[in-house]
Amino acid sequence: MTERSVLVTGGGGGLGGAVTAAFTAAGWRVVVADLRPGDGDGSLAVAADLTDPAGAARAVEVAAGEPAAPLRAVVNLVGGYASGGLVHETPVEEFDRMFTLNLRPTYLVTRAALPRLTAAGGGAVVCVSARAALAPFPGVAGYVTAKAAVLAFANAVAVEYRASGVRCNTVLPSVIDTPANRAAQPDADHSRWVDPAQIAPVVRFLAGDESAPTSGAAVPVHGRA
């Protein structure tokens, strides 16, 4: 009998399956929200556009809809990557798109969930930034800036909701070893990428009671990169 719920956004992605499995194995009631959520074992799927306030609110409503298992954690996995030229070669539309993919869903879902978490007596929010937010490389200014904004937003939540018992932490992956990334970079050294199954336990730890003293942390999950 599960006694707490977690909302995993972007659960249909390469990292989402591993994160969903980690929470399910730990006995959580798992609600997965995505445009096209997968059929994760033991999870409840919600199809929602998380860049839309109504979609984000609907996902949170479902996640918080079981009185016997109150919403105690939110994991923000939705994001996207795009490379291009240097800053002066990057169209503003592409720059804005990175914020729409990486920051907007994290903001909208977290905003909708915070009243539910505080009402339940506290909980945790876990966000996904990127190693590149702290160590940029050329040609991805929009991505780097959006991921840095995710990190700044998470730190703001950690400060603002500390007294309410809500913690917020961030993981910073390098390149995640997913089928999509392998298809995009077939000639890369995939052995240096980080496996989703290695990131998932870190995310689950940050959402659980074991990490109760920790908030405002930026946790590197780089693998061998």
Backbone as numpy.savetxt, mean C-alpha at the origin, in Angstrom:
# Nx Ny Nz CAx CAy CAz Cx Cy Cz
-12.26 -18.27 14.05 -13.12 -17.08 14.05 -12.23 -15.84 14.05
-12.26 -15.06 12.96 -11.44 -13.86 12.89 -12.03 -12.78 13.79
-11.17 -11.97 14.38 -11.61 -10.92 15.28 -11.22 -9.53 14.81
-10.57 -9.43 13.66 -10.16 -8.13 13.13 -10.06 -8.21 11.62
-10.27 -7.05 11.00 -10.26 -6.98 9.54 -9.14 -6.08 9.06
-8.65 -6.39 7.86 -7.68 -5.55 7.17 -8.19 -5.29 5.76
-8.05 -4.06 5.31 -8.34 -3.68 3.93 -7.04 -3.59 3.17
-6.92 -4.39 2.12 -5.73 -4.39 1.27 -6.12 -3.81 -0.08
-5.62 -2.63 -0.41 -5.90 -2.04 -1.71 -4.85 -2.51 -2.71
-5.26 -2.59 -3.98 -4.34 -3.11 -4.98 -4.04 -4.58 -4.76
-4.99 -5.28 -4.14 -4.77 -6.68 -3.81 -4.69 -7.59 -5.01
-5.11 -7.10 -6.18 -5.04 -7.91 -7.38 -3.69 -7.85 -8.06
-2.76 -7.04 -7.53 -1.45 -6.88 -8.15 -0.46 -7.94 -7.70
0.78 -7.81 -8.19 1.81 -8.80 -7.91 2.17 -8.91 -6.44
2.23 -7.80 -5.74 2.50 -7.81 -4.31 1.25 -8.15 -3.51
0.09 -7.79 -4.05 -1.16 -7.96 -3.33 -1.47 -9.39 -2.95
-1.19 -10.33 -3.84 -1.47 -11.72 -3.54 -0.68 -12.23 -2.35
0.59 -11.85 -2.28 1.44 -12.29 -1.17 1.00 -11.66 0.14
0.63 -10.38 0.09 0.17 -9.69 1.30 -1.15 -10.28 1.79
-2.07 -10.51 0.86 -3.35 -11.11 1.23 -3.14 -12.47 1.89
-2.26 -13.28 1.32 -1.99 -14.61 1.87 -1.40 -14.52 3.27
-0.53 -13.54 3.50 0.10 -13.39 4.81 -0.93 -13.05 5.88
-1.86 -12.16 5.56 -2.89 -11.79 6.54 -3.88 -12.94 6.76
-4.25 -13.61 5.67 -5.17 -14.74 5.79 -4.58 -15.83 6.67
-3.30 -16.13 6.47 -2.62 -17.15 7.27 -2.55 -16.77 8.74
-2.52 -15.46 9.01 -2.45 -14.98 10.39 -3.83 -14.87 11.03
-4.89 -15.23 10.29 -6.22 -15.26 10.86 -7.03 -13.99 10.76
-6.59 -13.06 9.92 -7.34 -11.82 9.74 -8.51 -12.05 8.77
-9.55 -11.26 8.92 -10.58 -11.13 7.87 -10.01 -10.14 6.86
-9.83 -10.58 5.62 -9.15 -9.79 4.61 -10.14 -9.31 3.56
-10.18 -8.01 3.32 -10.98 -7.42 2.26 -10.02 -6.82 1.24
-10.14 -7.27 0.00 -9.25 -6.82 -1.08 -10.02 -5.88 -1.99
-9.49 -4.69 -2.20 -10.13 -3.70 -3.07 -9.20 -3.35 -4.23
-9.75 -3.39 -5.43 -8.98 -3.09 -6.63 -9.96 -2.87 -7.77
-9.48 -2.33 -8.88 -10.32 -2.23 -10.06 -10.76 -3.61 -10.52
-9.81 -4.57 -10.48 -10.10 -5.95 -10.85 -9.47 -6.86 -9.81
-10.10 -6.97 -8.65 -9.51 -7.79 -7.58 -9.48 -9.25 -7.97
-8.42 -9.92 -7.54 -8.32 -11.35 -7.79 -9.19 -12.14 -6.83
-9.19 -13.43 -6.99 -9.96 -14.32 -6.12 -9.03 -14.94 -5.08
-8.53 -14.08 -4.19 -7.62 -14.56 -3.17 -8.31 -15.51 -2.20
-7.62 -16.57 -1.81 -8.19 -17.55 -0.90 -8.52 -16.88 0.44
-9.76 -17.03 0.85 -10.16 -16.53 2.15 -10.41 -15.05 2.23
-10.33 -14.34 1.12 -10.52 -12.89 1.16 -11.85 -12.51 0.51
-12.33 -11.32 0.86 -13.55 -10.77 0.28 -13.14 -9.71 -0.73
-13.54 -9.86 -1.98 -13.13 -8.96 -3.05 -14.15 -7.86 -3.26
-13.65 -6.63 -3.42 -14.49 -5.48 -3.71 -13.92 -4.78 -4.94
-14.71 -4.69 -6.00 -14.29 -3.95 -7.19 -14.58 -2.48 -6.98
-13.54 -1.65 -7.02 -13.74 -0.22 -6.75 -12.63 0.58 -7.41
-13.01 1.76 -7.93 -12.04 2.72 -8.44 -11.57 3.55 -7.24
-10.37 3.29 -6.78 -9.89 3.92 -5.56 -9.32 5.31 -5.79
-9.33 5.77 -7.04 -9.00 7.17 -7.30 -10.23 8.05 -7.17
-11.39 7.43 -6.95 -12.66 8.14 -6.79 -13.06 8.11 -5.31
-13.43 9.24 -4.74 -13.79 9.24 -3.31 -14.89 8.26 -2.96
-15.89 8.13 -3.84 -16.99 7.20 -3.56 -16.51 5.76 -3.57
-15.62 5.42 -4.50 -15.08 4.07 -4.55 -14.25 3.74 -3.32
-13.44 4.70 -2.89 -12.63 4.48 -1.69 -13.51 4.31 -0.47
-14.55 5.14 -0.36 -15.46 5.05 0.79 -16.20 3.72 0.80
-16.59 3.23 -0.39 -17.31 1.96 -0.47 -16.42 0.81 -0.02
-15.15 0.83 -0.42 -14.23 -0.23 -0.01 -14.06 -0.25 1.50
-13.92 0.93 2.10 -13.77 1.01 3.55 -15.04 0.54 4.25
-16.19 0.89 3.69 -17.46 0.47 4.29 -17.57 -1.04 4.35
-17.17 -1.72 3.27 -17.21 -3.18 3.25 -16.22 -3.75 4.27
-15.02 -3.17 4.31 -14.00 -3.66 5.22 -14.41 -3.51 6.68
-15.18 -2.46 6.96 -15.61 -2.18 8.34 -17.00 -2.72 8.62
-17.52 -3.54 7.74 -18.92 -3.94 7.83 -19.20 -5.17 8.68
-18.18 -5.75 9.28 -18.39 -6.93 10.12 -18.16 -6.56 11.59
-19.22 -6.38 12.37 -19.05 -5.94 13.76 -18.16 -6.86 14.59
-18.18 -8.14 14.28 -17.38 -9.09 15.05 -15.90 -9.03 14.70
-15.56 -8.35 13.61 -14.16 -8.23 13.18 -13.93 -6.79 12.71
-13.81 -5.85 13.66 -13.67 -4.44 13.29 -12.43 -4.18 12.45
-12.50 -3.14 11.65 -11.37 -2.76 10.81 -10.24 -2.25 11.70
-9.10 -2.94 11.63 -7.96 -2.55 12.46 -6.72 -2.21 11.65
-6.76 -2.43 10.33 -5.58 -2.12 9.53 -5.97 -1.83 8.08
-5.20 -0.95 7.46 -5.33 -0.63 6.04 -3.95 -0.74 5.42
-3.86 -1.46 4.31 -2.61 -1.61 3.58 -2.79 -1.01 2.19
-2.08 0.06 1.91 -2.21 0.80 0.65 -1.16 0.33 -0.34
-1.56 -0.58 -1.24 -0.63 -1.12 -2.23 -0.80 -0.51 -3.61
-1.89 0.21 -3.86 -2.15 0.73 -5.21 -1.02 1.68 -5.62
-0.52 1.49 -6.82 0.53 2.37 -7.32 0.84 2.06 -8.77
1.75 2.82 -9.33 2.12 2.62 -10.72 3.46 3.26 -11.00
4.09 2.80 -12.09 5.43 3.26 -12.45 5.44 3.66 -13.91
6.17 4.72 -14.21 6.38 5.11 -15.60 7.73 5.80 -15.71
8.48 5.44 -16.73 9.74 6.11 -17.01 9.57 6.98 -18.24
10.44 7.94 -18.36 10.35 8.86 -19.49 11.65 9.62 -19.64
11.54 10.87 -20.03 12.72 11.69 -20.21 13.07 12.45 -18.95
13.93 13.42 -19.12 14.29 14.30 -18.01 13.11 15.22 -17.69
13.25 16.00 -16.63 12.13 16.82 -16.16 11.60 17.73 -17.26
12.49 18.36 -18.01 12.02 19.31 -19.02 11.38 18.62 -20.22
11.54 17.28 -20.28 10.94 16.50 -21.36 9.65 15.78 -20.92
9.26 15.93 -19.66 8.12 15.20 -19.11 6.86 16.04 -19.20
5.85 15.61 -19.94 4.59 16.35 -20.00 3.94 16.42 -18.63
3.29 17.54 -18.35 2.65 17.69 -17.04 1.58 16.63 -16.83
0.95 16.17 -17.92 -0.07 15.13 -17.79 0.53 13.83 -17.24
1.75 13.49 -17.69 2.42 12.29 -17.19 2.84 12.47 -15.74
3.30 13.66 -15.40 3.67 13.96 -14.02 2.45 13.82 -13.10
1.33 14.41 -13.53 0.10 14.32 -12.74 -0.38 12.87 -12.62
-0.20 12.07 -13.66 -0.69 10.69 -13.66 -0.01 9.87 -12.57
1.24 10.16 -12.30 1.95 9.44 -11.25 1.35 9.74 -9.87
0.91 10.96 -9.68 0.26 11.31 -8.41 -1.12 10.65 -8.31
-1.82 10.60 -9.44 -3.14 9.96 -9.45 -3.03 8.48 -9.13
-2.00 7.81 -9.62 -1.83 6.38 -9.39 -1.27 6.06 -8.01
-0.34 6.88 -7.53 0.40 6.53 -6.32 -0.08 7.22 -5.06
-0.46 8.47 -5.15 -0.81 9.22 -3.95 -2.32 9.30 -3.72
-3.08 9.55 -4.77 -4.51 9.79 -4.59 -5.25 8.61 -3.93
-5.06 7.35 -4.39 -5.76 6.25 -3.72 -5.34 6.10 -2.26
-4.06 6.27 -1.98 -3.58 6.17 -0.61 -4.24 7.23 0.26
-4.33 8.44 -0.24 -4.97 9.51 0.52 -6.46 9.24 0.73
-7.17 8.90 -0.35 -8.62 8.74 -0.25 -9.01 7.57 0.65
-8.33 6.45 0.50 -8.66 5.28 1.32 -8.30 5.53 2.78
-7.14 6.10 3.02 -6.74 6.38 4.40 -7.69 7.39 5.03
-8.05 8.42 4.31 -8.98 9.42 4.83 -10.30 8.79 5.23
-10.81 7.89 4.38 -12.09 7.24 4.67 -11.97 6.27 5.84
-10.80 5.66 6.01 -10.64 4.62 7.03 -10.34 5.18 8.41
-9.74 6.34 8.50 -9.29 6.85 9.79 -10.40 6.94 10.83
-11.60 7.45 10.52 -12.65 7.46 11.52 -13.04 6.07 12.00
-12.98 5.08 11.10 -13.30 3.70 11.48 -12.22 3.13 12.40
-10.97 3.41 12.09 -9.88 2.91 12.93 -9.92 3.53 14.32
-10.15 4.82 14.39 -10.20 5.47 15.70 -11.40 4.97 16.50
-12.53 4.74 15.83 -13.72 4.24 16.51 -13.51 2.83 17.05
-12.65 2.06 16.40 -12.36 0.70 16.84 -11.32 0.66 17.95
-10.83 1.82 18.35 -9.84 1.88 19.42 -8.42 1.96 18.95
-8.22 2.18 17.65 -6.87 2.30 17.10 -6.62 1.25 16.04
-5.46 1.33 15.45 -5.11 0.40 14.39 -3.88 0.87 13.66
-3.70 0.38 12.44 -2.48 0.65 11.69 -2.78 0.91 10.23
-2.00 1.79 9.65 -2.00 2.04 8.21 -0.59 1.76 7.71
-0.49 0.99 6.63 0.79 0.71 6.01 0.74 1.21 4.57
1.72 2.03 4.20 1.78 2.59 2.84 3.02 2.06 2.12
2.99 2.14 0.81 4.12 1.69 -0.01 4.69 2.88 -0.76
5.90 3.25 -0.40 6.64 4.27 -1.14 7.62 3.52 -2.05
8.84 3.96 -2.15 9.83 3.28 -2.99 11.23 3.72 -2.57
12.19 2.86 -2.78 13.58 3.23 -2.53 13.94 4.49 -3.31
13.37 4.62 -4.51 13.68 5.78 -5.36 13.24 7.10 -4.75
12.31 7.06 -3.80 11.90 8.30 -3.14 13.04 8.92 -2.36
13.97 8.09 -1.87 15.12 8.57 -1.13 16.40 8.53 -1.95
16.43 7.70 -2.99 17.61 7.58 -3.85 17.16 7.63 -5.30
16.83 8.82 -5.81 16.27 8.94 -7.17 17.27 8.52 -8.25
16.72 8.17 -9.40 17.54 7.94 -10.58 16.89 8.68 -11.75
17.62 8.96 -12.82 17.11 9.83 -13.88 15.94 9.24 -14.65
15.08 10.11 -15.16 14.03 9.73 -16.08 12.71 9.36 -15.45
12.58 9.50 -14.14 11.34 9.10 -13.46 10.91 10.15 -12.43
11.00 11.42 -12.80 10.74 12.49 -11.84 9.33 12.42 -11.26
8.35 12.10 -12.10 6.97 12.02 -11.62 6.81 10.90 -10.62
7.35 9.73 -10.93 7.27 8.58 -10.04 7.98 8.85 -8.73
9.20 9.37 -8.81 9.98 9.65 -7.61 9.27 10.65 -6.71
8.74 11.70 -7.32 8.08 12.74 -6.53 6.80 12.22 -5.90
6.03 11.44 -6.64 4.79 10.88 -6.09 5.07 9.93 -4.94
6.10 9.09 -5.07 6.43 8.15 -3.99 6.98 8.90 -2.77
7.71 9.98 -3.00 8.16 10.81 -1.88 6.97 11.45 -1.17
5.96 11.82 -1.95 4.74 12.39 -1.37 4.00 11.37 -0.53
3.98 10.10 -0.98 3.37 9.03 -0.18 4.06 8.92 1.18
5.37 8.97 1.17 6.13 8.88 2.42 5.81 10.07 3.33
5.75 11.27 2.77 5.43 12.46 3.56 4.01 12.38 4.12
3.09 11.90 3.31 1.70 11.76 3.77 1.61 10.77 4.92
2.29 9.64 4.81 2.27 8.65 5.88 2.82 9.22 7.17
3.88 10.01 7.07 4.45 10.63 8.27 3.47 11.62 8.89
2.73 12.33 8.05 1.72 13.26 8.56 0.62 12.52 9.31
0.16 11.40 8.76 -0.86 10.60 9.43 -0.33 10.10 10.77
0.91 9.64 10.80 1.50 9.13 12.04 1.48 10.18 13.13
1.77 11.42 12.79 1.80 12.50 13.77 0.38 12.90 14.19
-0.50 13.05 13.22 -1.84 13.56 13.50 -2.70 12.59 14.30
-2.48 11.29 14.13 -3.38 10.31 14.74 -2.73 9.48 15.84
-1.55 9.91 16.27 -0.85 9.19 17.34 -1.71 9.11 18.60
-2.32 10.22 18.99 -3.11 10.26 20.22 -4.38 9.42 20.11
-4.79 9.10 18.88 -5.99 8.29 18.67 -5.68 6.80 18.58
-4.41 6.45 18.74 -4.03 5.05 18.70 -3.85 4.48 17.31
-3.74 5.35 16.30 -3.54 4.89 14.92 -2.09 5.12 14.54
-1.43 4.06 14.10 -0.05 4.14 13.66 0.01 4.14 12.13
1.04 4.73 11.57 1.21 4.72 10.11 2.69 4.55 9.79
2.99 3.52 9.03 4.36 3.22 8.63 4.42 2.97 7.12
5.62 3.01 6.59 5.82 2.90 5.14 6.91 1.89 4.83
6.71 1.09 3.80 7.79 0.24 3.30 8.31 0.83 2.00
9.60 0.64 1.77 10.27 1.21 0.60 10.95 0.09 -0.19
10.24 -0.52 -1.15 10.86 -1.58 -1.96 11.80 -1.00 -3.01
12.68 -1.88 -3.48 13.40 -1.61 -4.73 12.52 -2.14 -5.84
13.05 -2.84 -6.80 12.21 -3.45 -7.84 11.63 -4.74 -7.28
10.30 -4.87 -7.36 9.63 -6.07 -6.86 9.59 -7.11 -7.98
9.90 -8.34 -7.63 9.96 -9.42 -8.63 8.55 -9.93 -8.93
7.89 -9.27 -9.86 6.55 -9.65 -10.29 6.59 -10.01 -11.77
5.59 -10.77 -12.25 5.55 -11.09 -13.69 5.54 -9.84 -14.57
4.84 -8.80 -14.15 4.78 -7.58 -14.96 6.15 -6.93 -15.06
6.90 -6.88 -13.95 8.23 -6.27 -13.99 9.21 -7.11 -14.79
9.07 -8.43 -14.71 9.94 -9.29 -15.52 9.67 -9.10 -17.00
8.39 -8.94 -17.36 8.05 -8.72 -18.76 8.59 -7.39 -19.25
8.57 -6.38 -18.39 9.04 -5.05 -18.77 10.56 -4.98 -18.84
11.25 -5.81 -18.02 12.71 -5.76 -17.97 13.28 -7.18 -18.08
13.13 -7.79 -19.25 13.52 -9.21 -19.39 15.02 -9.44 -19.24
15.84 -8.42 -19.47 17.29 -8.60 -19.44 17.91 -8.19 -18.11
17.09 -7.79 -17.14 17.61 -7.38 -15.84 18.07 -8.58 -15.03
18.85 -8.32 -14.00 19.28 -9.37 -13.08 18.17 -9.55 -12.04
17.26 -10.47 -12.31 16.09 -10.65 -11.45 16.45 -11.19 -10.07
17.64 -11.77 -9.94 18.05 -12.31 -8.65 18.27 -11.21 -7.61
18.42 -9.99 -8.09 18.65 -8.86 -7.18 17.35 -8.18 -6.77
16.25 -8.58 -7.38 14.97 -7.98 -7.04 14.40 -8.62 -5.78
13.45 -7.95 -5.17 12.88 -8.45 -3.92 11.59 -9.22 -4.21
11.48 -10.40 -3.63 10.32 -11.27 -3.82 9.14 -10.73 -3.01
7.92 -10.71 -3.60 6.76 -10.28 -2.83 6.58 -11.06 -1.54
6.94 -12.34 -1.55 6.80 -13.17 -0.36 7.73 -12.74 0.76
8.77 -11.95 0.42 9.66 -11.41 1.45 9.13 -10.10 2.01
8.39 -9.37 1.21 7.83 -8.09 1.66 6.59 -8.30 2.51
5.78 -9.27 2.15 4.48 -9.48 2.80 4.56 -9.63 4.32
5.51 -10.42 4.86 5.57 -10.53 6.32 5.92 -9.21 7.01
6.70 -8.37 6.33 7.04 -7.07 6.90 5.78 -6.20 6.98
4.98 -6.22 5.93 3.73 -5.46 5.92 2.80 -5.96 7.02
2.66 -7.28 7.13 1.78 -7.83 8.15 2.26 -7.48 9.56
3.57 -7.51 9.77 4.14 -7.13 11.06 3.81 -5.69 11.41
3.94 -4.79 10.44 3.67 -3.37 10.69 2.20 -3.11 10.97
1.33 -4.02 10.53 -0.10 -3.86 10.76 -0.55 -4.47 12.08
0.28 -5.32 12.65 -0.14 -6.10 13.81 0.31 -5.52 15.14
-0.13 -6.18 16.19 0.16 -5.73 17.55 1.64 -5.83 17.89
2.37 -6.70 17.20 3.80 -6.87 17.50 4.60 -5.60 17.27
4.11 -4.73 16.37 4.82 -3.49 16.06 4.16 -2.29 16.74
3.45 -2.51 17.84 2.70 -1.45 18.50 3.52 -0.20 18.83
4.81 -0.30 19.19 5.56 0.92 19.50 6.02 1.70 18.27
5.77 1.16 17.08 6.37 1.72 15.86 5.38 2.50 15.04
5.69 3.78 14.80 4.88 4.62 13.92 5.79 5.67 13.29
5.51 6.01 12.04 6.33 6.99 11.34 7.62 6.40 10.80
7.70 5.08 10.71 8.91 4.44 10.22 8.89 4.28 8.71
10.06 4.37 8.09 10.24 4.08 6.66 11.15 2.88 6.57
10.58 1.72 6.24 11.29 0.45 6.34 11.80 0.02 4.96
13.12 -0.10 4.79 13.64 -0.57 3.50 13.39 -2.05 3.29
12.89 -2.40 2.13 12.73 -3.81 1.73 13.34 -3.94 0.34
14.65 -3.88 0.30 15.38 -3.74 -0.97 15.80 -5.07 -1.58
15.79 -6.15 -0.83 16.38 -7.36 -1.35 17.88 -7.19 -1.52
18.43 -7.64 -2.63 19.87 -7.52 -2.89 20.19 -6.34 -3.79
19.21 -5.49 -4.03 19.44 -4.35 -4.93 20.38 -3.32 -4.31
